[in-house]
C-alpha cells in the first residue's frame, strides 16, 4: 500500500475526499476506483469511479453471489451515503433535480460501531478504467507491477487504541500505513471528532478472466451475525458487472487493538508491490 505524500505538502482534509485505487508501478499510472468523503456530521459518502459506457444499479444484494433481482437503475453516477447518527444507508445523486428511485436500509449508526467492516469497494479490469499519470496528494493505492484482474478494499472502523504508542505511521496527519503490515492503510478520524481509524485492507486477484468487463462495485455492510458474513448488503454497481463483486473481510481478520500496539512485530512501514510480497 502507498499514500502519495510529497514532503512539506499536507494532504487535503478528509471531507474533501480520499481516492482509493491501483498504482501501476511501471508507468506510475494511477487508476482510482472510488472516493470516500465525510459529511459534516461524520457520515461517509462513497463515489464510484466512472466506468465507460455503463449505467448504474443499486439495491439489496445477496452475499452468496446470486444475481440481484431487486434493484433500481439510473443513467447518472450516484453516491452511496452511510448516515452518521441514524444509520440509514441510501443512494442518491446529490443536488440533482431528478433523484433516482429510492433504495435504503437501516444499519446501526456509525458511533455504535467500534470494530466492524462497514464498506467494500471492488473493481475488475482496472487497466480499462480512466487513469491519471500521477497520484494526487493524499491518494491511497496498492502499488503493483502487473495489473490485477480484481482489486478490492474492505473498509472497517476501529476504535483508536488508548495507548499513545501504536504501529500506525501517519504520513500527512490524517492518512497513514501500519508498520509491519503490507495490506492496510489508515485514515485517522480525529478531525471528525471521532477517536477511531478507518482501516482499508486490499484484496487482489490475478486469475485471468477474459469474460469480465471493467466494473466498479460499492457496498455497505451491516454487522455480521455470529461472526459470519451478513446475508445481504446495500450495493451500488456499474451495469457492466455480471453480478456485483463484494470485497469482504471476515471478523476474525479485522485489525484489533492488540495488533496495532504489538510493537514487537512492527517492522518497517511497507510500500511494496505484490511481487515483492509474494517473495516473503
mmCIF file of C-alpha atoms in Angstrom:
data_model
loop_
_atom_site.group_PDB
_atom_site.id
_atom_site.type_symbol
_atom_site.label_atom_id
_atom_site.label_comp_id
_atom_site.label_asym_id
_atom_site.label_seq_id
_atom_site.Cartn_x
_atom_site.Cartn_y
_atom_site.Cartn_z
ATOM 1 C CA UNK A 1 0.000 0.000 0.000
ATOM 2 C CA UNK A 2 1.154 3.508 -0.706
ATOM 3 C CA UNK A 3 -0.027 7.025 0.080
ATOM 4 C CA UNK A 4 1.099 9.892 -2.092
ATOM 5 C CA UNK A 5 2.811 12.233 0.360
ATOM 6 C CA UNK A 6 5.297 14.686 -1.153
ATOM 7 C CA UNK A 7 7.423 16.286 1.541
ATOM 8 C CA UNK A 8 6.057 19.513 3.038
ATOM 9 C CA UNK A 9 2.739 19.156 1.146
ATOM 10 C CA UNK A 10 -0.145 18.450 3.537
ATOM 11 C CA UNK A 11 -2.932 16.159 2.422
ATOM 12 C CA UNK A 12 -6.402 17.636 1.934
ATOM 13 C CA UNK A 13 -8.880 17.360 4.763
ATOM 14 C CA UNK A 14 -10.798 14.104 4.832
ATOM 15 C CA UNK A 15 -14.043 15.904 3.996
ATOM 16 C CA UNK A 16 -12.527 16.732 0.602
ATOM 17 C CA UNK A 17 -12.379 13.035 -0.193
ATOM 18 C CA UNK A 18 -9.750 10.288 -0.374
ATOM 19 C CA UNK A 19 -9.311 8.324 -3.587
ATOM 20 C CA UNK A 20 -8.587 4.575 -3.392
ATOM 21 C CA UNK A 21 -7.147 2.774 -6.378
ATOM 22 C CA UNK A 22 -4.305 0.948 -8.118
ATOM 23 C CA UNK A 23 -0.881 2.426 -8.866
ATOM 24 C CA UNK A 24 0.671 0.540 -11.780
ATOM 25 C CA UNK A 25 4.327 0.978 -10.960
ATOM 26 C CA UNK A 26 5.986 0.512 -14.410
ATOM 27 C CA UNK A 27 4.494 3.799 -15.674
ATOM 28 C CA UNK A 28 3.239 5.383 -12.455
ATOM 29 C CA UNK A 29 -0.291 5.112 -13.838
ATOM 30 C CA UNK A 30 -2.919 5.640 -11.138
ATOM 31 C CA UNK A 31 -6.451 4.250 -11.532
ATOM 32 C CA UNK A 32 -8.872 5.425 -8.816
ATOM 33 C CA UNK A 33 -11.826 3.096 -8.267
ATOM 34 C CA UNK A 34 -13.743 5.123 -5.657
ATOM 35 C CA UNK A 35 -13.567 8.225 -3.474
ATOM 36 C CA UNK A 36 -14.514 8.244 0.213
ATOM 37 C CA UNK A 37 -15.536 11.582 1.714
ATOM 38 C CA UNK A 38 -17.110 12.588 5.012
ATOM 39 C CA UNK A 39 -20.244 14.640 5.563
ATOM 40 C CA UNK A 40 -20.304 17.445 8.121
ATOM 41 C CA UNK A 41 -21.944 15.147 10.671
ATOM 42 C CA UNK A 42 -19.333 12.401 10.133
ATOM 43 C CA UNK A 43 -21.392 10.331 7.724
ATOM 44 C CA UNK A 44 -19.498 8.507 4.982
ATOM 45 C CA UNK A 45 -20.114 9.136 1.278
ATOM 46 C CA UNK A 46 -18.638 6.821 -1.363
ATOM 47 C CA UNK A 47 -18.471 7.828 -5.032
ATOM 48 C CA UNK A 48 -17.516 5.105 -7.535
ATOM 49 C CA UNK A 49 -15.162 5.938 -10.367
ATOM 50 C CA UNK A 50 -16.567 6.444 -13.833
ATOM 51 C CA UNK A 51 -16.981 3.259 -15.873
ATOM 52 C CA UNK A 52 -17.172 3.917 -19.636
ATOM 53 C CA UNK A 53 -20.491 3.000 -21.310
ATOM 54 C CA UNK A 54 -22.139 1.950 -18.052
ATOM 55 C CA UNK A 55 -25.379 2.818 -16.341
ATOM 56 C CA UNK A 56 -25.632 2.329 -12.569
ATOM 57 C CA UNK A 57 -27.656 -0.117 -10.498
ATOM 58 C CA UNK A 58 -28.289 -0.167 -6.781
ATOM 59 C CA UNK A 59 -30.283 -2.143 -4.256
ATOM 60 C CA UNK A 60 -30.145 -5.112 -1.892
ATOM 61 C CA UNK A 61 -27.645 -7.781 -2.927
ATOM 62 C CA UNK A 62 -27.295 -11.338 -1.665
ATOM 63 C CA UNK A 63 -23.768 -12.056 -0.488
ATOM 64 C CA UNK A 64 -23.867 -15.582 -1.932
ATOM 65 C CA UNK A 65 -23.161 -14.131 -5.391
ATOM 66 C CA UNK A 66 -26.556 -14.790 -6.940
ATOM 67 C CA UNK A 67 -27.779 -12.270 -9.495
ATOM 68 C CA UNK A 68 -29.680 -9.396 -7.852
ATOM 69 C CA UNK A 69 -33.385 -9.201 -8.650
ATOM 70 C CA UNK A 70 -34.456 -6.137 -6.636
ATOM 71 C CA UNK A 71 -32.576 -3.107 -7.901
ATOM 72 C CA UNK A 72 -33.119 0.306 -9.465
ATOM 73 C CA UNK A 73 -31.144 1.811 -12.340
ATOM 74 C CA UNK A 74 -30.037 5.308 -13.295
ATOM 75 C CA UNK A 75 -28.025 6.742 -16.169
ATOM 76 C CA UNK A 76 -26.205 9.124 -13.821
ATOM 77 C CA UNK A 77 -23.434 8.018 -11.498
ATOM 78 C CA UNK A 78 -24.836 8.104 -7.921
ATOM 79 C CA UNK A 79 -23.210 8.033 -4.498
ATOM 80 C CA UNK A 80 -23.728 5.752 -1.520
ATOM 81 C CA UNK A 81 -24.241 7.564 1.817
ATOM 82 C CA UNK A 82 -23.941 5.893 5.247
ATOM 83 C CA UNK A 83 -25.552 8.428 7.589
ATOM 84 C CA UNK A 84 -23.693 9.045 10.831
ATOM 85 C CA UNK A 85 -26.306 9.229 13.587
ATOM 86 C CA UNK A 86 -29.282 7.416 12.053
ATOM 87 C CA UNK A 87 -27.519 4.508 10.352
ATOM 88 C CA UNK A 88 -29.586 4.853 7.189
ATOM 89 C CA UNK A 89 -27.716 3.816 4.048
ATOM 90 C CA UNK A 90 -29.073 5.376 0.876
ATOM 91 C CA UNK A 91 -28.128 6.021 -2.741
ATOM 92 C CA UNK A 92 -28.560 9.427 -4.334
ATOM 93 C CA UNK A 93 -27.411 11.977 -6.875
ATOM 94 C CA UNK A 94 -26.658 14.858 -4.548
ATOM 95 C CA UNK A 95 -28.471 18.014 -5.632
ATOM 96 C CA UNK A 96 -29.910 16.569 -8.839
ATOM 97 C CA UNK A 97 -33.459 17.797 -9.590
ATOM 98 C CA UNK A 98 -34.328 14.276 -10.776
ATOM 99 C CA UNK A 99 -33.488 11.943 -7.888
ATOM 100 C CA UNK A 100 -33.336 8.229 -8.687
ATOM 101 C CA UNK A 101 -35.806 5.690 -7.406
ATOM 102 C CA UNK A 102 -35.200 5.407 -3.646
ATOM 103 C CA UNK A 103 -33.491 2.415 -2.085
ATOM 104 C CA UNK A 104 -32.339 2.468 1.545
ATOM 105 C CA UNK A 105 -31.668 0.236 4.517
ATOM 106 C CA UNK A 106 -31.287 0.842 8.252
ATOM 107 C CA UNK A 107 -27.973 -0.214 9.771
ATOM 108 C CA UNK A 108 -26.501 0.705 13.189
ATOM 109 C CA UNK A 109 -25.364 4.349 13.489
ATOM 110 C CA UNK A 110 -21.651 4.811 12.922
ATOM 111 C CA UNK A 111 -20.850 5.874 16.542
ATOM 112 C CA UNK A 112 -22.131 2.459 17.698
ATOM 113 C CA UNK A 113 -19.532 0.611 15.592
ATOM 114 C CA UNK A 114 -16.138 0.017 17.183
ATOM 115 C CA UNK A 115 -14.653 -2.911 15.221
ATOM 116 C CA UNK A 116 -16.773 -3.613 12.186
ATOM 117 C CA UNK A 117 -16.451 -3.678 8.436
ATOM 118 C CA UNK A 118 -18.794 -1.022 7.093
ATOM 119 C CA UNK A 119 -17.898 -0.763 3.377
ATOM 120 C CA UNK A 120 -16.453 -2.702 0.488
ATOM 121 C CA UNK A 121 -15.102 -1.332 -2.803
ATOM 122 C CA UNK A 122 -14.191 -3.613 -5.729
ATOM 123 C CA UNK A 123 -13.243 -3.239 -9.375
ATOM 124 C CA UNK A 124 -12.415 -5.529 -12.279
ATOM 125 C CA UNK A 125 -10.105 -4.917 -15.262
ATOM 126 C CA UNK A 126 -8.803 -1.698 -13.777
ATOM 127 C CA UNK A 127 -6.456 -1.219 -16.756
ATOM 128 C CA UNK A 128 -9.541 -0.334 -18.823
ATOM 129 C CA UNK A 129 -10.788 2.311 -16.378
ATOM 130 C CA UNK A 130 -9.875 6.026 -16.650
ATOM 131 C CA UNK A 131 -6.399 6.694 -15.277
ATOM 132 C CA UNK A 132 -4.108 9.550 -14.261
ATOM 133 C CA UNK A 133 -0.392 9.935 -14.923
ATOM 134 C CA UNK A 134 0.235 10.846 -11.291
ATOM 135 C CA UNK A 135 -1.358 10.320 -7.898
ATOM 136 C CA UNK A 136 -2.808 13.375 -6.178
ATOM 137 C CA UNK A 137 -1.543 14.328 -2.746
ATOM 138 C CA UNK A 138 -3.307 12.079 -0.246
ATOM 139 C CA UNK A 139 -4.347 9.371 -2.737
ATOM 140 C CA UNK A 140 -4.254 5.813 -1.405
ATOM 141 C CA UNK A 141 -3.355 2.893 -3.630
ATOM 142 C CA UNK A 142 -1.978 -0.594 -3.880
ATOM 143 C CA UNK A 143 1.311 -0.415 -5.788
ATOM 144 C CA UNK A 144 1.518 -3.224 -8.330
ATOM 145 C CA UNK A 145 3.969 -4.355 -11.002
ATOM 146 C CA UNK A 146 1.240 -6.091 -13.019
ATOM 147 C CA UNK A 147 -2.459 -5.418 -13.294
ATOM 148 C CA UNK A 148 -4.749 -7.429 -11.000
ATOM 149 C CA UNK A 149 -7.900 -8.828 -12.579
ATOM 150 C CA UNK A 150 -9.799 -7.737 -9.481
ATOM 151 C CA UNK A 151 -8.884 -5.318 -6.713
ATOM 152 C CA UNK A 152 -10.959 -4.729 -3.613
ATOM 153 C CA UNK A 153 -10.766 -2.688 -0.427
ATOM 154 C CA UNK A 154 -12.604 -3.796 2.701
ATOM 155 C CA UNK A 155 -13.207 -0.738 4.904
ATOM 156 C CA UNK A 156 -13.602 -1.090 8.672
ATOM 157 C CA UNK A 157 -13.979 1.286 11.609
ATOM 158 C CA UNK A 158 -11.658 0.538 14.542
ATOM 159 C CA UNK A 159 -11.571 2.377 17.867
ATOM 160 C CA UNK A 160 -8.228 4.141 18.312
ATOM 161 C CA UNK A 161 -6.085 2.397 20.962
ATOM 162 C CA UNK A 162 -5.831 4.298 24.223
ATOM 163 C CA UNK A 163 -2.069 3.956 24.404
ATOM 164 C CA UNK A 164 -0.022 6.679 22.715
ATOM 165 C CA UNK A 165 2.338 4.209 21.024
ATOM 166 C CA UNK A 166 0.885 2.345 18.044
ATOM 167 C CA UNK A 167 2.122 0.896 14.770
ATOM 168 C CA UNK A 168 0.183 3.492 12.777
ATOM 169 C CA UNK A 169 2.551 5.806 10.889
ATOM 170 C CA UNK A 170 0.647 8.877 9.709
ATOM 171 C CA UNK A 171 2.062 10.400 6.537
ATOM 172 C CA UNK A 172 0.039 13.606 6.389
ATOM 173 C CA UNK A 173 -1.624 13.949 9.771
ATOM 174 C CA UNK A 174 -4.761 12.097 8.703
ATOM 175 C CA UNK A 175 -3.541 9.303 6.392
ATOM 176 C CA UNK A 176 -1.111 6.541 7.205
ATOM 177 C CA UNK A 177 0.147 2.981 6.968
ATOM 178 C CA UNK A 178 0.677 0.313 9.621
ATOM 179 C CA UNK A 179 4.247 -0.693 10.409
ATOM 180 C CA UNK A 180 4.794 -4.355 9.599
ATOM 181 C CA UNK A 181 1.523 -4.614 7.650
ATOM 182 C CA UNK A 182 1.705 -4.971 3.860
ATOM 183 C CA UNK A 183 -2.000 -4.812 3.105
ATOM 184 C CA UNK A 184 -3.643 -1.957 5.036
ATOM 185 C CA UNK A 185 -3.926 1.819 5.000
ATOM 186 C CA UNK A 186 -5.403 4.021 7.729
ATOM 187 C CA UNK A 187 -7.444 7.232 7.863
ATOM 188 C CA UNK A 188 -7.379 8.951 11.263
ATOM 189 C CA UNK A 189 -10.893 10.262 12.016
ATOM 190 C CA UNK A 190 -9.707 12.717 14.676
ATOM 191 C CA UNK A 191 -10.642 15.768 12.613
ATOM 192 C CA UNK A 192 -14.217 14.412 12.604
ATOM 193 C CA UNK A 193 -14.177 14.305 16.415
ATOM 194 C CA UNK A 194 -14.072 10.513 16.436
ATOM 195 C CA UNK A 195 -11.360 8.584 18.309
ATOM 196 C CA UNK A 196 -11.190 5.928 15.635
ATOM 197 C CA UNK A 197 -9.414 4.800 12.493
ATOM 198 C CA UNK A 198 -10.894 3.881 9.162
ATOM 199 C CA UNK A 199 -8.802 0.902 8.064
ATOM 200 C CA UNK A 200 -8.728 -0.244 4.424
ATOM 201 C CA UNK A 201 -7.404 -3.694 3.551
ATOM 202 C CA UNK A 202 -6.578 -4.516 -0.062
ATOM 203 C CA UNK A 203 -7.671 -7.780 -1.733
ATOM 204 C CA UNK A 204 -6.156 -8.843 -5.071
ATOM 205 C CA UNK A 205 -6.957 -11.485 -7.677
ATOM 206 C CA UNK A 206 -4.743 -12.220 -10.684
ATOM 207 C CA UNK A 207 -6.622 -15.155 -12.212
ATOM 208 C CA UNK A 208 -7.255 -14.416 -15.911
ATOM 209 C CA UNK A 209 -10.972 -13.889 -16.565
ATOM 210 C CA UNK A 210 -11.362 -12.564 -20.110
ATOM 211 C CA UNK A 211 -15.160 -12.537 -19.793
ATOM 212 C CA UNK A 212 -15.000 -9.871 -17.048
ATOM 213 C CA UNK A 213 -15.531 -6.342 -18.400
ATOM 214 C CA UNK A 214 -14.346 -3.334 -16.363
ATOM 215 C CA UNK A 215 -16.676 -2.657 -13.447
ATOM 216 C CA UNK A 216 -16.914 -0.990 -10.038
ATOM 217 C CA UNK A 217 -18.999 -2.068 -7.040
ATOM 218 C CA UNK A 218 -19.513 -0.210 -3.755
ATOM 219 C CA UNK A 219 -21.326 -1.893 -0.853
ATOM 220 C CA UNK A 220 -22.310 -1.068 2.737
ATOM 221 C CA UNK A 221 -22.308 -3.884 5.291
ATOM 222 C CA UNK A 222 -24.358 -4.455 8.425
ATOM 223 C CA UNK A 223 -22.645 -6.058 11.443
ATOM 224 C CA UNK A 224 -22.092 -9.732 10.739
ATOM 225 C CA UNK A 225 -24.269 -12.170 12.735
ATOM 226 C CA UNK A 226 -22.366 -14.642 14.907
ATOM 227 C CA UNK A 227 -19.019 -13.506 13.483
ATOM 228 C CA UNK A 228 -20.019 -14.633 9.996
ATOM 229 C CA UNK A 229 -20.699 -12.561 6.917
ATOM 230 C CA UNK A 230 -24.160 -10.980 6.559
ATOM 231 C CA UNK A 231 -26.728 -12.451 4.186
ATOM 232 C CA UNK A 232 -27.218 -9.283 2.125
ATOM 233 C CA UNK A 233 -25.824 -5.788 1.731
ATOM 234 C CA UNK A 234 -26.793 -2.478 0.156
ATOM 235 C CA UNK A 235 -24.770 -2.147 -3.054
ATOM 236 C CA UNK A 236 -24.174 0.280 -5.904
ATOM 237 C CA UNK A 237 -22.587 -1.146 -9.052
ATOM 238 C CA UNK A 238 -21.988 -0.493 -12.732
ATOM 239 C CA UNK A 239 -24.186 -2.321 -15.216
ATOM 240 C CA UNK A 240 -21.026 -3.788 -16.770
ATOM 241 C CA UNK A 241 -20.735 -6.181 -13.810
ATOM 242 C CA UNK A 242 -22.443 -9.509 -14.421
ATOM 243 C CA UNK A 243 -23.032 -9.608 -10.666
ATOM 244 C CA UNK A 244 -21.800 -7.109 -8.076
ATOM 245 C CA UNK A 245 -18.351 -8.074 -6.762
ATOM 246 C CA UNK A 246 -18.072 -7.665 -2.999
ATOM 247 C CA UNK A 247 -14.892 -7.035 -1.014
ATOM 248 C CA UNK A 248 -15.358 -8.665 2.381
ATOM 249 C CA UNK A 249 -13.145 -9.279 5.387
ATOM 250 C CA UNK A 250 -14.160 -11.881 7.949
ATOM 251 C CA UNK A 251 -14.414 -10.543 11.516
ATOM 252 C CA UNK A 252 -11.506 -12.679 12.726
ATOM 253 C CA UNK A 253 -9.246 -10.909 10.199
ATOM 254 C CA UNK A 254 -10.111 -7.371 11.285
ATOM 255 C CA UNK A 255 -7.447 -5.275 12.984
ATOM 256 C CA UNK A 256 -7.524 -5.383 16.776
ATOM 257 C CA UNK A 257 -6.112 -3.033 19.396
ATOM 258 C CA UNK A 258 -3.502 -5.680 20.268
ATOM 259 C CA UNK A 259 -2.456 -5.834 16.614
ATOM 260 C CA UNK A 260 -1.922 -2.079 16.478
ATOM 261 C CA UNK A 261 0.003 -1.883 19.752
ATOM 262 C CA UNK A 262 2.195 -5.019 19.458
ATOM 263 C CA UNK A 263 5.411 -3.128 18.725
ATOM 264 C CA UNK A 264 7.463 -6.337 18.703
ATOM 265 C CA UNK A 265 6.037 -7.074 15.264
ATOM 266 C CA UNK A 266 6.138 -3.527 13.976
ATOM 267 C CA UNK A 267 8.958 -3.755 11.448
ATOM 268 C CA UNK A 268 9.108 -1.254 8.580
ATOM 269 C CA UNK A 269 6.235 0.655 7.029
ATOM 270 C CA UNK A 270 5.648 -1.235 3.809
ATOM 271 C CA UNK A 271 5.240 0.392 0.420
ATOM 272 C CA UNK A 272 5.616 -2.630 -1.821
ATOM 273 C CA UNK A 273 4.397 -4.406 -4.891
ATOM 274 C CA UNK A 274 2.525 -7.710 -4.792
ATOM 275 C CA UNK A 275 5.509 -9.377 -6.480
ATOM 276 C CA UNK A 276 7.722 -8.394 -3.561
ATOM 277 C CA UNK A 277 5.111 -9.582 -1.084
ATOM 278 C CA UNK A 278 4.948 -12.993 -2.775
ATOM 279 C CA UNK A 279 8.694 -13.494 -2.285
ATOM 280 C CA UNK A 280 8.376 -13.497 1.510
#
